mmCIF file with all atom_site columns, C-alpha atoms and ligand atoms in Angstrom:
data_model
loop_
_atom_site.group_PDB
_atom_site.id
_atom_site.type_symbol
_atom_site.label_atom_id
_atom_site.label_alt_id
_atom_site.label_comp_id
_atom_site.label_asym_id
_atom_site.label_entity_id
_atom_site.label_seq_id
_atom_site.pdbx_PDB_ins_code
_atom_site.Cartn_x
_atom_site.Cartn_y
_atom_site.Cartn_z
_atom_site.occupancy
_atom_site.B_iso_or_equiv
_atom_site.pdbx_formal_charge
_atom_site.auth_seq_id
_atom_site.auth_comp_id
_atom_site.auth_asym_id
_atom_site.auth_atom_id
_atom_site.pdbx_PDB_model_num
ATOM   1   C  CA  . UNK A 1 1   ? -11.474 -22.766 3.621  1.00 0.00 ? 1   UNK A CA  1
ATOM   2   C  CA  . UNK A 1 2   ? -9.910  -19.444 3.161  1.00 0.00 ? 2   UNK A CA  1
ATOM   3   C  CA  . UNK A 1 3   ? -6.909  -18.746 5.509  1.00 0.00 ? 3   UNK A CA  1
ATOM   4   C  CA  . UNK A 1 4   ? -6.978  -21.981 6.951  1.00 0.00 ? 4   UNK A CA  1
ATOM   5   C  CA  . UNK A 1 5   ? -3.225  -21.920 7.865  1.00 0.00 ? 5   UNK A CA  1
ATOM   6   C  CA  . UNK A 1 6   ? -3.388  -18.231 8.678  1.00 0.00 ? 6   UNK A CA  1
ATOM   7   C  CA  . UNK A 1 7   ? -5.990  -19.081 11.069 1.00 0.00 ? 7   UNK A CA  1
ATOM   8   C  CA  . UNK A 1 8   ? -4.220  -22.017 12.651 1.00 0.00 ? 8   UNK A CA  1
ATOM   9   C  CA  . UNK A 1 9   ? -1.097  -19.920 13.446 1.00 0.00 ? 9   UNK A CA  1
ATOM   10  C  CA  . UNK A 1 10  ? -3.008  -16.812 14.927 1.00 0.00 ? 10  UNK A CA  1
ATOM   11  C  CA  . UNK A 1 11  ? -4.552  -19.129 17.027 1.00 0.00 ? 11  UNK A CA  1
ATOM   12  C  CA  . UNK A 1 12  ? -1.521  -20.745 18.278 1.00 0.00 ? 12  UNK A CA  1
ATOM   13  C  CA  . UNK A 1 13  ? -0.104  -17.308 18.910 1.00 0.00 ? 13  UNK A CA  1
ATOM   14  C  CA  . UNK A 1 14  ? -3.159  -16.626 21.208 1.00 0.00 ? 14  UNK A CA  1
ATOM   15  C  CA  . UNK A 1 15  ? -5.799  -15.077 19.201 1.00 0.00 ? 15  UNK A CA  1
ATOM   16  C  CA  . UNK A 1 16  ? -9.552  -15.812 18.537 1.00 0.00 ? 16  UNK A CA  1
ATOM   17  C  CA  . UNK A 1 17  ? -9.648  -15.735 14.856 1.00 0.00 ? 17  UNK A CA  1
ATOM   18  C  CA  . UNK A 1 18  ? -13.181 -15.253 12.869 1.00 0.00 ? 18  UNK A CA  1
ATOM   19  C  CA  . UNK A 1 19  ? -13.187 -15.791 8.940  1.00 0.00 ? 19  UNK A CA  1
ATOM   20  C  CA  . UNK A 1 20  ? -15.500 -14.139 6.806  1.00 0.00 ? 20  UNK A CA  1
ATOM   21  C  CA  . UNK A 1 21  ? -15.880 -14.320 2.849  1.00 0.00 ? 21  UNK A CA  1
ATOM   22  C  CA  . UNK A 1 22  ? -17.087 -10.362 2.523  1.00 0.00 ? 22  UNK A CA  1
ATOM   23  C  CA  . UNK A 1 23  ? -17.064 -7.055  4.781  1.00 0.00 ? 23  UNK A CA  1
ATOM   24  C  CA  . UNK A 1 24  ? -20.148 -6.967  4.947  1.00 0.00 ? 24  UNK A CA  1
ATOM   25  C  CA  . UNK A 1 25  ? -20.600 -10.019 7.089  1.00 0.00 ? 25  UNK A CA  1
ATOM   26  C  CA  . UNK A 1 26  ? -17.583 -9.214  9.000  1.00 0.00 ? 26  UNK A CA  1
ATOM   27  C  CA  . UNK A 1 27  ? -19.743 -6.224  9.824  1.00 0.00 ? 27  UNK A CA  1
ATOM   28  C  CA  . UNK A 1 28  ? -22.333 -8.092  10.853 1.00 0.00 ? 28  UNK A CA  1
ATOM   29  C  CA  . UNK A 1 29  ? -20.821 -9.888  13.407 1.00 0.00 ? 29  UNK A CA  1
ATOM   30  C  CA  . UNK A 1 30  ? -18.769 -7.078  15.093 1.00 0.00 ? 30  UNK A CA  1
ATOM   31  C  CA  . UNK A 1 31  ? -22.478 -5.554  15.179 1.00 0.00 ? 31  UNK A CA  1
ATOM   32  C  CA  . UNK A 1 32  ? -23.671 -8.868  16.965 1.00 0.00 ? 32  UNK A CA  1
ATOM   33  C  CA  . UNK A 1 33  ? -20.503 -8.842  19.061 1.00 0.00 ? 33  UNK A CA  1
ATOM   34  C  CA  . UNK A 1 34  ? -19.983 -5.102  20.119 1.00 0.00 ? 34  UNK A CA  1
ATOM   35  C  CA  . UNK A 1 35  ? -23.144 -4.070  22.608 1.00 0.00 ? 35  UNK A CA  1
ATOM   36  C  CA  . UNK A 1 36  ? -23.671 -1.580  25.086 1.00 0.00 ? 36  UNK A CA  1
ATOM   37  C  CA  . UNK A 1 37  ? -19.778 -0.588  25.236 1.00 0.00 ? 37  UNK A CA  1
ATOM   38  C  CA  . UNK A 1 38  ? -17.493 2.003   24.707 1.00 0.00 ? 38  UNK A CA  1
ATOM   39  C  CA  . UNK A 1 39  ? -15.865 1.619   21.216 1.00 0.00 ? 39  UNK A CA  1
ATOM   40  C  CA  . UNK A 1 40  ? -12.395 2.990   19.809 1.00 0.00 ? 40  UNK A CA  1
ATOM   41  C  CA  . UNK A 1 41  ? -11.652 2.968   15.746 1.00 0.00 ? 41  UNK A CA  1
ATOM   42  C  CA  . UNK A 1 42  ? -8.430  3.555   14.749 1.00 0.00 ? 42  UNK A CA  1
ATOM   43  C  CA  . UNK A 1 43  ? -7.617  5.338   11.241 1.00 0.00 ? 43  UNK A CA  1
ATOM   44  C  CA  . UNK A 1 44  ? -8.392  2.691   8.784  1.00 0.00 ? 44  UNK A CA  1
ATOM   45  C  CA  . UNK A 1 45  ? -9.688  2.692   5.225  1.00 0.00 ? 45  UNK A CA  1
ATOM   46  C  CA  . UNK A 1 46  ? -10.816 -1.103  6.282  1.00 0.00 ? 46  UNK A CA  1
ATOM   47  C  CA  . UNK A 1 47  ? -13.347 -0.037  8.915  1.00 0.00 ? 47  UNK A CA  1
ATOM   48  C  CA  . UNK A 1 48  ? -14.217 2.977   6.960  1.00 0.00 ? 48  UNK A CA  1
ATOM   49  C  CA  . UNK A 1 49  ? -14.993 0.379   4.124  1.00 0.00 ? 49  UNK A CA  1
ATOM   50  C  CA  . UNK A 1 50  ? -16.786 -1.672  5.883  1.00 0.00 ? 50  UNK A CA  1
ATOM   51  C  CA  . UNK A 1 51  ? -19.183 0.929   7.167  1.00 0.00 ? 51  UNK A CA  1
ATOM   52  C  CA  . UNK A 1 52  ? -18.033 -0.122  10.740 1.00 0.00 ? 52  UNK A CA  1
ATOM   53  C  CA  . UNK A 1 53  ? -18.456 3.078   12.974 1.00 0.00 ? 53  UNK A CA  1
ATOM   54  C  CA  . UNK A 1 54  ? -22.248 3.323   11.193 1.00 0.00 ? 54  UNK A CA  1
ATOM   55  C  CA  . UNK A 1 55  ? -23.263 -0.277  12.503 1.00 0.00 ? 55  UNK A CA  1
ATOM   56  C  CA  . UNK A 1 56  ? -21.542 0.167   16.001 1.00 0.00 ? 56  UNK A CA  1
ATOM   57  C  CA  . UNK A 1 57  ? -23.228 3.338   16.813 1.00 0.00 ? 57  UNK A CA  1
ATOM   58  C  CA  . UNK A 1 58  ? -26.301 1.819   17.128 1.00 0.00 ? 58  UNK A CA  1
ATOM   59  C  CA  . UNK A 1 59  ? -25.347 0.041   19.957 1.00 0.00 ? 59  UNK A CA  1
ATOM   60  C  CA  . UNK A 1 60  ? -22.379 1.997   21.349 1.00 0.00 ? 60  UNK A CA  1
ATOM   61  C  CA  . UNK A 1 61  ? -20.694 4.976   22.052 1.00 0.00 ? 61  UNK A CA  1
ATOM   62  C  CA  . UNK A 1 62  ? -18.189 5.193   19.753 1.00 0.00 ? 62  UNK A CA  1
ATOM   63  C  CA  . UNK A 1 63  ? -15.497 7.607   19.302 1.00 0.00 ? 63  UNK A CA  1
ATOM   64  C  CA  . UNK A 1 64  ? -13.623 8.038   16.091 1.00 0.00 ? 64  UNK A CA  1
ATOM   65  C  CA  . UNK A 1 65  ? -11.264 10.886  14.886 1.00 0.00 ? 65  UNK A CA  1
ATOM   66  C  CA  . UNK A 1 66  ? -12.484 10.508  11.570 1.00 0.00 ? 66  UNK A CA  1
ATOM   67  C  CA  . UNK A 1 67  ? -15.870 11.324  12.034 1.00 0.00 ? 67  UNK A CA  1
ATOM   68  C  CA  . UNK A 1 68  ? -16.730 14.881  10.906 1.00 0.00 ? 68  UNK A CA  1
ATOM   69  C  CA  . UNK A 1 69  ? -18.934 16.011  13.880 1.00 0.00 ? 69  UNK A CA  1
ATOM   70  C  CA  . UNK A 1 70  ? -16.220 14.762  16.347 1.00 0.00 ? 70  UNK A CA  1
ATOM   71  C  CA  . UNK A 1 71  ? -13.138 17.121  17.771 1.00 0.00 ? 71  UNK A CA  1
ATOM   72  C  CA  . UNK A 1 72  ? -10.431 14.614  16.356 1.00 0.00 ? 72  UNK A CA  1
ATOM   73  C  CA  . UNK A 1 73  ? -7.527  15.993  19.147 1.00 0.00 ? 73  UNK A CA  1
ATOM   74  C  CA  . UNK A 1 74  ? -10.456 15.102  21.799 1.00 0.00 ? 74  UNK A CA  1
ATOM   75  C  CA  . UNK A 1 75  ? -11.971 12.040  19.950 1.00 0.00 ? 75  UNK A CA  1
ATOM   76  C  CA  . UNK A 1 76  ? -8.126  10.126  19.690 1.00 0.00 ? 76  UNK A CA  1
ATOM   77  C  CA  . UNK A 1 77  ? -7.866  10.710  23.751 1.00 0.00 ? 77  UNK A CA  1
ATOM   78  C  CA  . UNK A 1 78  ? -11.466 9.221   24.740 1.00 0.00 ? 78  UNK A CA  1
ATOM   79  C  CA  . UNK A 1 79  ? -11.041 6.530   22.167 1.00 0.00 ? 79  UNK A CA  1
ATOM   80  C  CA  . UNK A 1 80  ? -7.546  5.513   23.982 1.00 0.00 ? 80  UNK A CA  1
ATOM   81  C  CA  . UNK A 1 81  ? -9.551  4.746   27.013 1.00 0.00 ? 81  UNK A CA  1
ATOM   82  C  CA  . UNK A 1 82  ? -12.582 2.301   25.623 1.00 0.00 ? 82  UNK A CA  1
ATOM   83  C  CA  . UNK A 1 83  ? -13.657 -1.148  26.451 1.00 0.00 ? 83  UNK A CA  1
ATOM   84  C  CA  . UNK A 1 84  ? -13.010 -1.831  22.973 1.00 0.00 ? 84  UNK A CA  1
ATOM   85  C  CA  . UNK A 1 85  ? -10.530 -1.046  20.385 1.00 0.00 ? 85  UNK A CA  1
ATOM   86  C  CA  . UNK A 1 86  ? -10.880 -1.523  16.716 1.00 0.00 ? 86  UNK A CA  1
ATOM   87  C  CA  . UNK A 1 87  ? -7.927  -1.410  14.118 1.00 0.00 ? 87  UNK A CA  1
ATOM   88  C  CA  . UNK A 1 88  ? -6.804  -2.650  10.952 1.00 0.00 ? 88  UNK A CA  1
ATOM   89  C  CA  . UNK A 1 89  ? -3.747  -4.846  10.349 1.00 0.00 ? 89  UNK A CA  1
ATOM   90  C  CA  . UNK A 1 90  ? -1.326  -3.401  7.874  1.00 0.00 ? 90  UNK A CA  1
ATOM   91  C  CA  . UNK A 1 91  ? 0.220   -6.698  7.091  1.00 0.00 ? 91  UNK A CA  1
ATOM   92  C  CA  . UNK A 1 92  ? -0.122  -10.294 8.645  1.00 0.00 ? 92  UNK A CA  1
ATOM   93  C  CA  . UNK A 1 93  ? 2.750   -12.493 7.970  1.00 0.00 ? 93  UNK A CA  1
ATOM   94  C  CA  . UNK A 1 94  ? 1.257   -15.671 6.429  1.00 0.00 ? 94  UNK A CA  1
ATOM   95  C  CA  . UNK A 1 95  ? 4.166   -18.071 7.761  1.00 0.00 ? 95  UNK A CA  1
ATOM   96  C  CA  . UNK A 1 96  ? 3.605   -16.915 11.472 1.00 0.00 ? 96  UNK A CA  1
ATOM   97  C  CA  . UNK A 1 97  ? 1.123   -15.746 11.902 1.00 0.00 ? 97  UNK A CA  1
ATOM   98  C  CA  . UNK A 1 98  ? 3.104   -11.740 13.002 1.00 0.00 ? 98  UNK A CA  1
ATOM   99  C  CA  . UNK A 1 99  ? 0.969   -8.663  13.055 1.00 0.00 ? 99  UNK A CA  1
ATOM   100 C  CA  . UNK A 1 100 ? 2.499   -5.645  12.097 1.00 0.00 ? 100 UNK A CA  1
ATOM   101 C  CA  . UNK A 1 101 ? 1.289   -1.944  12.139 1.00 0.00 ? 101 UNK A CA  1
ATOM   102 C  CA  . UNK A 1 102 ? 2.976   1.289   11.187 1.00 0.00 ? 102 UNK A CA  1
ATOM   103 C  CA  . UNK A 1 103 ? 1.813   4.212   12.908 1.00 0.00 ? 103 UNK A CA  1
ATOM   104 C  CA  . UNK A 1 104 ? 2.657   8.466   12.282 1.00 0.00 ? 104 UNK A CA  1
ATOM   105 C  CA  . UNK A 1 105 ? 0.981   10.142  15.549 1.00 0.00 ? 105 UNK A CA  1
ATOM   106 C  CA  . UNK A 1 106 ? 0.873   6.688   17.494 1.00 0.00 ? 106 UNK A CA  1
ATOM   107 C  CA  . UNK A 1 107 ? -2.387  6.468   18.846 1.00 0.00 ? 107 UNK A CA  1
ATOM   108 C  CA  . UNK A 1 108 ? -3.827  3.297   16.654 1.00 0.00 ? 108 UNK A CA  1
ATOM   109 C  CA  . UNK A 1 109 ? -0.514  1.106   17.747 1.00 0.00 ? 109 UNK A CA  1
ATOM   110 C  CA  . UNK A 1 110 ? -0.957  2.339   21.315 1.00 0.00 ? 110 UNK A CA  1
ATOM   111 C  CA  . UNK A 1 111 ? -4.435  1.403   21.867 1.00 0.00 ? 111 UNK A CA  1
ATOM   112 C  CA  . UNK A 1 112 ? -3.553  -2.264  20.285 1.00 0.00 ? 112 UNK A CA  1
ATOM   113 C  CA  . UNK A 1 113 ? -0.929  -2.853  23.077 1.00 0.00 ? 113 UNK A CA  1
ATOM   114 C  CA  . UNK A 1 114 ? -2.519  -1.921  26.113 1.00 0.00 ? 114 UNK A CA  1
ATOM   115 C  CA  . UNK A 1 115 ? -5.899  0.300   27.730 1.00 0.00 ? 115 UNK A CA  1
ATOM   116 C  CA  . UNK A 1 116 ? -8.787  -2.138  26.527 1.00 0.00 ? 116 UNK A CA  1
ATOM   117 C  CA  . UNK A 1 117 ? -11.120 -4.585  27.711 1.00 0.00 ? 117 UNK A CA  1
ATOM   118 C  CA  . UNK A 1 118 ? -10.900 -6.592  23.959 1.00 0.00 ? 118 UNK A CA  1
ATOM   119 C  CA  . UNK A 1 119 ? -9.071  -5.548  20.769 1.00 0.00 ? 119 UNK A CA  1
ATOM   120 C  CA  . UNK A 1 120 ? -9.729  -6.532  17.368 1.00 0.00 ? 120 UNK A CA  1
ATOM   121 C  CA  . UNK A 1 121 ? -7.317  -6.504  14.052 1.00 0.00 ? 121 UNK A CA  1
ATOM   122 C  CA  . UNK A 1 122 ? -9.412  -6.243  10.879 1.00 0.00 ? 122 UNK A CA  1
ATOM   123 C  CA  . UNK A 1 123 ? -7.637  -7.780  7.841  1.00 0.00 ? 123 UNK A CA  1
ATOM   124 C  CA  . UNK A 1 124 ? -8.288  -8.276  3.922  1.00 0.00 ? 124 UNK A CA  1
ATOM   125 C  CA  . UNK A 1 125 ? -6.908  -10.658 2.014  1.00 0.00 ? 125 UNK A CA  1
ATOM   126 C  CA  . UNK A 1 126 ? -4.901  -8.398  0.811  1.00 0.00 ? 126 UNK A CA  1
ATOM   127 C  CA  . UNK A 1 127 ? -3.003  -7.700  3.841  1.00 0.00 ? 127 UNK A CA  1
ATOM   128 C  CA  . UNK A 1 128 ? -1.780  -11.217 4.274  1.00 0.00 ? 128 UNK A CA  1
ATOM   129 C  CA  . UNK A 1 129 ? 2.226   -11.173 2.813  1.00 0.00 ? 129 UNK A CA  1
ATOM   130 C  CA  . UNK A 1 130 ? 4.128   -14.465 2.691  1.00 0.00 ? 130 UNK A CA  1
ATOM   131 C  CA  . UNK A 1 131 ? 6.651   -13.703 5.541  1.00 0.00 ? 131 UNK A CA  1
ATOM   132 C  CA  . UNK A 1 132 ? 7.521   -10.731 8.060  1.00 0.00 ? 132 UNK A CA  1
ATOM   133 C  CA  . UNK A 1 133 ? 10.499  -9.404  5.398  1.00 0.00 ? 133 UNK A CA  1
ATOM   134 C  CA  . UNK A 1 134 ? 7.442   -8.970  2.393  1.00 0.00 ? 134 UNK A CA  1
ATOM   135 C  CA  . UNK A 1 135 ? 5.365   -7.594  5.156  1.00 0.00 ? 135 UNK A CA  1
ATOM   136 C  CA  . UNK A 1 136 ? 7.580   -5.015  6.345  1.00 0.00 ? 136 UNK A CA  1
ATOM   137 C  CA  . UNK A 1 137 ? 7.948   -4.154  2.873  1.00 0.00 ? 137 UNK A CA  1
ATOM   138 C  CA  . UNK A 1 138 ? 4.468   -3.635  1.807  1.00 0.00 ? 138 UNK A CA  1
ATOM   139 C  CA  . UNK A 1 139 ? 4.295   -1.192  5.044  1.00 0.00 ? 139 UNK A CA  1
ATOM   140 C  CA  . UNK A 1 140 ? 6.947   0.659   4.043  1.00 0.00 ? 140 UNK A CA  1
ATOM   141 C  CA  . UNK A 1 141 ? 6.352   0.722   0.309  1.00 0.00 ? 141 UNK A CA  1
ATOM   142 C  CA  . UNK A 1 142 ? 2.622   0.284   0.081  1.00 0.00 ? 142 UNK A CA  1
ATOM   143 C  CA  . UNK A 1 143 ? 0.853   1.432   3.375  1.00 0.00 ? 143 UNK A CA  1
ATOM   144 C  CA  . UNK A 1 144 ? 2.572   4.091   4.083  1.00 0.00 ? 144 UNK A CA  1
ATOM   145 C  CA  . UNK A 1 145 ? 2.627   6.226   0.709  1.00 0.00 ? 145 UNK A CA  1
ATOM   146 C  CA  . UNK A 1 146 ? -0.975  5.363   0.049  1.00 0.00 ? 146 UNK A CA  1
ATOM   147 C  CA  . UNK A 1 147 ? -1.536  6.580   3.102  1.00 0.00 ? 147 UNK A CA  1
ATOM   148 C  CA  . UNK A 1 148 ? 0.951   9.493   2.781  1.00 0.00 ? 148 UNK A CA  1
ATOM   149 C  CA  . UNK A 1 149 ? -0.938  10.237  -0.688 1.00 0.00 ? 149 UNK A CA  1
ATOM   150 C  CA  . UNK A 1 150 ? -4.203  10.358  0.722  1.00 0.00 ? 150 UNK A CA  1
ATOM   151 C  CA  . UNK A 1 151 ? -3.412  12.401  3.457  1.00 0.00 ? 151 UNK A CA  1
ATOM   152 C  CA  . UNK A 1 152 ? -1.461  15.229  1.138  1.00 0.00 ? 152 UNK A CA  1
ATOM   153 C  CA  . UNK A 1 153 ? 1.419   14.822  2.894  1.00 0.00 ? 153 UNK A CA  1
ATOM   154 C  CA  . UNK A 1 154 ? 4.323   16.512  1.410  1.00 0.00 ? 154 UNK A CA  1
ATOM   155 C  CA  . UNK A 1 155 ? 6.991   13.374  1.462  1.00 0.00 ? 155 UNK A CA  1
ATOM   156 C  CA  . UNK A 1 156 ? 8.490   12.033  -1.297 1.00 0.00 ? 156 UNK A CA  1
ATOM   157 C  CA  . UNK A 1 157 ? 6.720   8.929   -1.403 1.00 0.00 ? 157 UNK A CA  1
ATOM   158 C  CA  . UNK A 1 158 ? 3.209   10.905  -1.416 1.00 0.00 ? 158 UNK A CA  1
ATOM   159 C  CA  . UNK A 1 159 ? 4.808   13.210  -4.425 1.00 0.00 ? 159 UNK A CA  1
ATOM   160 C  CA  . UNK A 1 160 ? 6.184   10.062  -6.483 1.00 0.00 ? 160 UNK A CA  1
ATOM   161 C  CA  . UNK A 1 161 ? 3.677   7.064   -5.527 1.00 0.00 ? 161 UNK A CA  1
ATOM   162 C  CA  . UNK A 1 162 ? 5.623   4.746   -6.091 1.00 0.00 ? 162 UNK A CA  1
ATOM   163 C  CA  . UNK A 1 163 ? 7.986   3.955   -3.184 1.00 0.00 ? 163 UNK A CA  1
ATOM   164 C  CA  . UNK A 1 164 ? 9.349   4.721   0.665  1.00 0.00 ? 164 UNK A CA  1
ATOM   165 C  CA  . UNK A 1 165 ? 12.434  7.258   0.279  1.00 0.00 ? 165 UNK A CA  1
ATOM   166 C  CA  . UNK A 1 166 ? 13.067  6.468   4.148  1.00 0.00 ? 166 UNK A CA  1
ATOM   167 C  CA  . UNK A 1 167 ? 12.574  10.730  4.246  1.00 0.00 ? 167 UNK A CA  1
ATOM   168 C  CA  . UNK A 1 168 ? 13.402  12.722  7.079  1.00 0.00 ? 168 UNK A CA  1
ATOM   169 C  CA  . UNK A 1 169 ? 10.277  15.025  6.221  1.00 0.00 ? 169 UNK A CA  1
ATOM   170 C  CA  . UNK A 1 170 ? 8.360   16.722  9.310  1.00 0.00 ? 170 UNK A CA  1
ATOM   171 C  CA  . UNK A 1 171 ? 5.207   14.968  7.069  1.00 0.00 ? 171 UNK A CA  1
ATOM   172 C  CA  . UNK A 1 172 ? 6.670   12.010  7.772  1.00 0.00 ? 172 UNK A CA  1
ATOM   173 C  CA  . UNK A 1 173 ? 3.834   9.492   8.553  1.00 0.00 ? 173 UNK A CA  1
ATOM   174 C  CA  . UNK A 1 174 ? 5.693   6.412   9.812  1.00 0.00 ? 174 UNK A CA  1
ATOM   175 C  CA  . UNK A 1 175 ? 7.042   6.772   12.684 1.00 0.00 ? 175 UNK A CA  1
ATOM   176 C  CA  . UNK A 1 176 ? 6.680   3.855   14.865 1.00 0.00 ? 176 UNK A CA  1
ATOM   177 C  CA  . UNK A 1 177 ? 6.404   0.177   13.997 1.00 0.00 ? 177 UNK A CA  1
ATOM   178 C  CA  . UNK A 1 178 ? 4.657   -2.465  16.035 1.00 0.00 ? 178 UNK A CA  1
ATOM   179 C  CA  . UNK A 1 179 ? 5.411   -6.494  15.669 1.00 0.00 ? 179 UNK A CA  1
ATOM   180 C  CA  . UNK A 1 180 ? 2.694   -8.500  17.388 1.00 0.00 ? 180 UNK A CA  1
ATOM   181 C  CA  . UNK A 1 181 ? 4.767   -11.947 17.923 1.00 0.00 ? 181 UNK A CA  1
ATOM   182 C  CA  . UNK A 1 182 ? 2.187   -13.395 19.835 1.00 0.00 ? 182 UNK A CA  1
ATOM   183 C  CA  . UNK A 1 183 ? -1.343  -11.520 21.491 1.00 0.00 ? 183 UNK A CA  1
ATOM   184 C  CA  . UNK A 1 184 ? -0.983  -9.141  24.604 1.00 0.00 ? 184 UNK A CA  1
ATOM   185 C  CA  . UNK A 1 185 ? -1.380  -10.607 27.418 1.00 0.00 ? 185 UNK A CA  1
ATOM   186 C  CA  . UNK A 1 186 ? -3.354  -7.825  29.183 1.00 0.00 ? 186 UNK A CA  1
ATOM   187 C  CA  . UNK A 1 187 ? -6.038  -7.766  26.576 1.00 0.00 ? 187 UNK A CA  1
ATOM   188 C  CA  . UNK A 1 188 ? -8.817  -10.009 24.873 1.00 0.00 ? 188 UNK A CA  1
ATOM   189 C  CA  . UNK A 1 189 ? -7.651  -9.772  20.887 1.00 0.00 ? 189 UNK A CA  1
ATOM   190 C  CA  . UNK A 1 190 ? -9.342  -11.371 17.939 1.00 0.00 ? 190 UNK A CA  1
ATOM   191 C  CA  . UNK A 1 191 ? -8.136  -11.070 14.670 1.00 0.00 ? 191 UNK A CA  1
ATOM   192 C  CA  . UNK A 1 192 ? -11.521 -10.900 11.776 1.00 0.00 ? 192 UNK A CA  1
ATOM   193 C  CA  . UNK A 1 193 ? -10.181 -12.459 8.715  1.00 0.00 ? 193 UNK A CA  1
ATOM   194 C  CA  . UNK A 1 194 ? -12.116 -11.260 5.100  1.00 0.00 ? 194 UNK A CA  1
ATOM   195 C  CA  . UNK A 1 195 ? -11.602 -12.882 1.962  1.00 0.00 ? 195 UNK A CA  1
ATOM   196 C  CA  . UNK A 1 196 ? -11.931 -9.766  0.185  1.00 0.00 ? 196 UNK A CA  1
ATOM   197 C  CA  . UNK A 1 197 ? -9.674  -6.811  -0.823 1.00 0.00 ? 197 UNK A CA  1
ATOM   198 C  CA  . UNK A 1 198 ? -10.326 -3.855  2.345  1.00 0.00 ? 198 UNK A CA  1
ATOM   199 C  CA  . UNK A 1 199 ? -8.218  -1.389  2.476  1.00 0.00 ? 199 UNK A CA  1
ATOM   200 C  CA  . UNK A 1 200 ? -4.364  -0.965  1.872  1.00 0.00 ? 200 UNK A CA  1
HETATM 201 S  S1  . SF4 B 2 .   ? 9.493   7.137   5.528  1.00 0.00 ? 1   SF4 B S1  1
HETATM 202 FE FE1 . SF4 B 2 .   ? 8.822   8.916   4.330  1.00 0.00 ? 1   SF4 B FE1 1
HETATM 203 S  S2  . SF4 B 2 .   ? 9.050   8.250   2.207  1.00 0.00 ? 1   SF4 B S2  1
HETATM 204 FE FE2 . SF4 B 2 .   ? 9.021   6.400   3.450  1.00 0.00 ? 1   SF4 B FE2 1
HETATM 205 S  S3  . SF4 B 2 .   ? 6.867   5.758   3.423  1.00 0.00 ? 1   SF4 B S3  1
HETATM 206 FE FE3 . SF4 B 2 .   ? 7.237   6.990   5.290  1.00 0.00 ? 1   SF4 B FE3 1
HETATM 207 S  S4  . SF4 B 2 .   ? 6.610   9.056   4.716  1.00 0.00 ? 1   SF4 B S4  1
HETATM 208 FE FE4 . SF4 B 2 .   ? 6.922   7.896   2.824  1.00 0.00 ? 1   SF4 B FE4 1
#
């Protein structure tokens, strides 16, 4: 089974873990899960992907700054305050089972540490790095200047591709970086597993 260690460790760190082989059924069963709530999305070319804010709506209000009909200053403050949060993981370290997320304006890493009923981290496969030290390095030198890229941002890792510069540019888009050693205690969390590429 894919992950099978992964798994074991997120669960002894406190999560529910659910394993999928595609997106598509991941969708699926966030649409069977998610009813008749209030939904958050956080930034994340993983949900996007997945067509995630699309299935939810049918059952949900969801708010999403990335939605074009939504006011995104508005959408990020009623999506801080929902029953349920979605975000991506940026890395999972494979040895411990460690979340980490970096985070520019803050409001994806706040909303995974506290406000919710039930959180969920949405990973691909290839999100999953051997250990925290190659995760913290594909946030810094991956993540974030994909990211940085696809924004525009003017930083030097948007203007090279090819690496963090550790800038002190107002563009800046990592600002703040959260280690989940073990699940929150104030929330419900489960961590959705796909053995697929989603993402970066
Ligand atoms: S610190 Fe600057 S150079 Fe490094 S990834 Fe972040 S935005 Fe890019």
């Amino acid at each position: 089974m894919a992950f099978e260690e992964l798994k074991k460790r997120l669960e002894q760190n406190g999560y529910k873990v659910s394993v999928f082989s595609t997106g598509a059924e991941a969708a699926d069963y966030l649409a069977d899960s998610v009813k008749g709530v209030s939904v958050g999305l956080g930034g994340s070319m993983t949900l996007k992907e997945m067509g995630v804010e699309e299935r939810l709506q049918a059952n949900n209000t969801v708010f999403w700054h990335w939605n074009s009909c939504a006011d995104p200053a508005e959408s990020l403050r009623q999506a801080m305050t929902t029953d349920v949060y979605l975000l991506s993981a940026n890395a999972i370290a494979e040895d411990t089972g460690e979340i980490l997320n970096i985070d520019g304006t803050g409001n994806r890493v706040a909303s995974s540490l506290f406000g919710h009923k039930k959180v969920y981290f949405v990973a691909g496969r290839n999100k999953v790095s051997p250990d925290y030290e190659s995760a913290l390095w594909r946030l810094r030198n991956v993540v974030a200047p994909k990211n940085a890229q696809r924004l525009g941002r003017n930083t030097p890792c948007a203007v090279n591709g090819d690496k963090c510069y550790d800038c002190n540019s107002p563009e800046r888009i990592c600002n703040a970086l959260v280690v989940f050693y073990k699940k929150i205690r104030s929330m419900d969390a489960e961590v959705i597993l796909v053995d697929e590429d989603l993402g970066y």
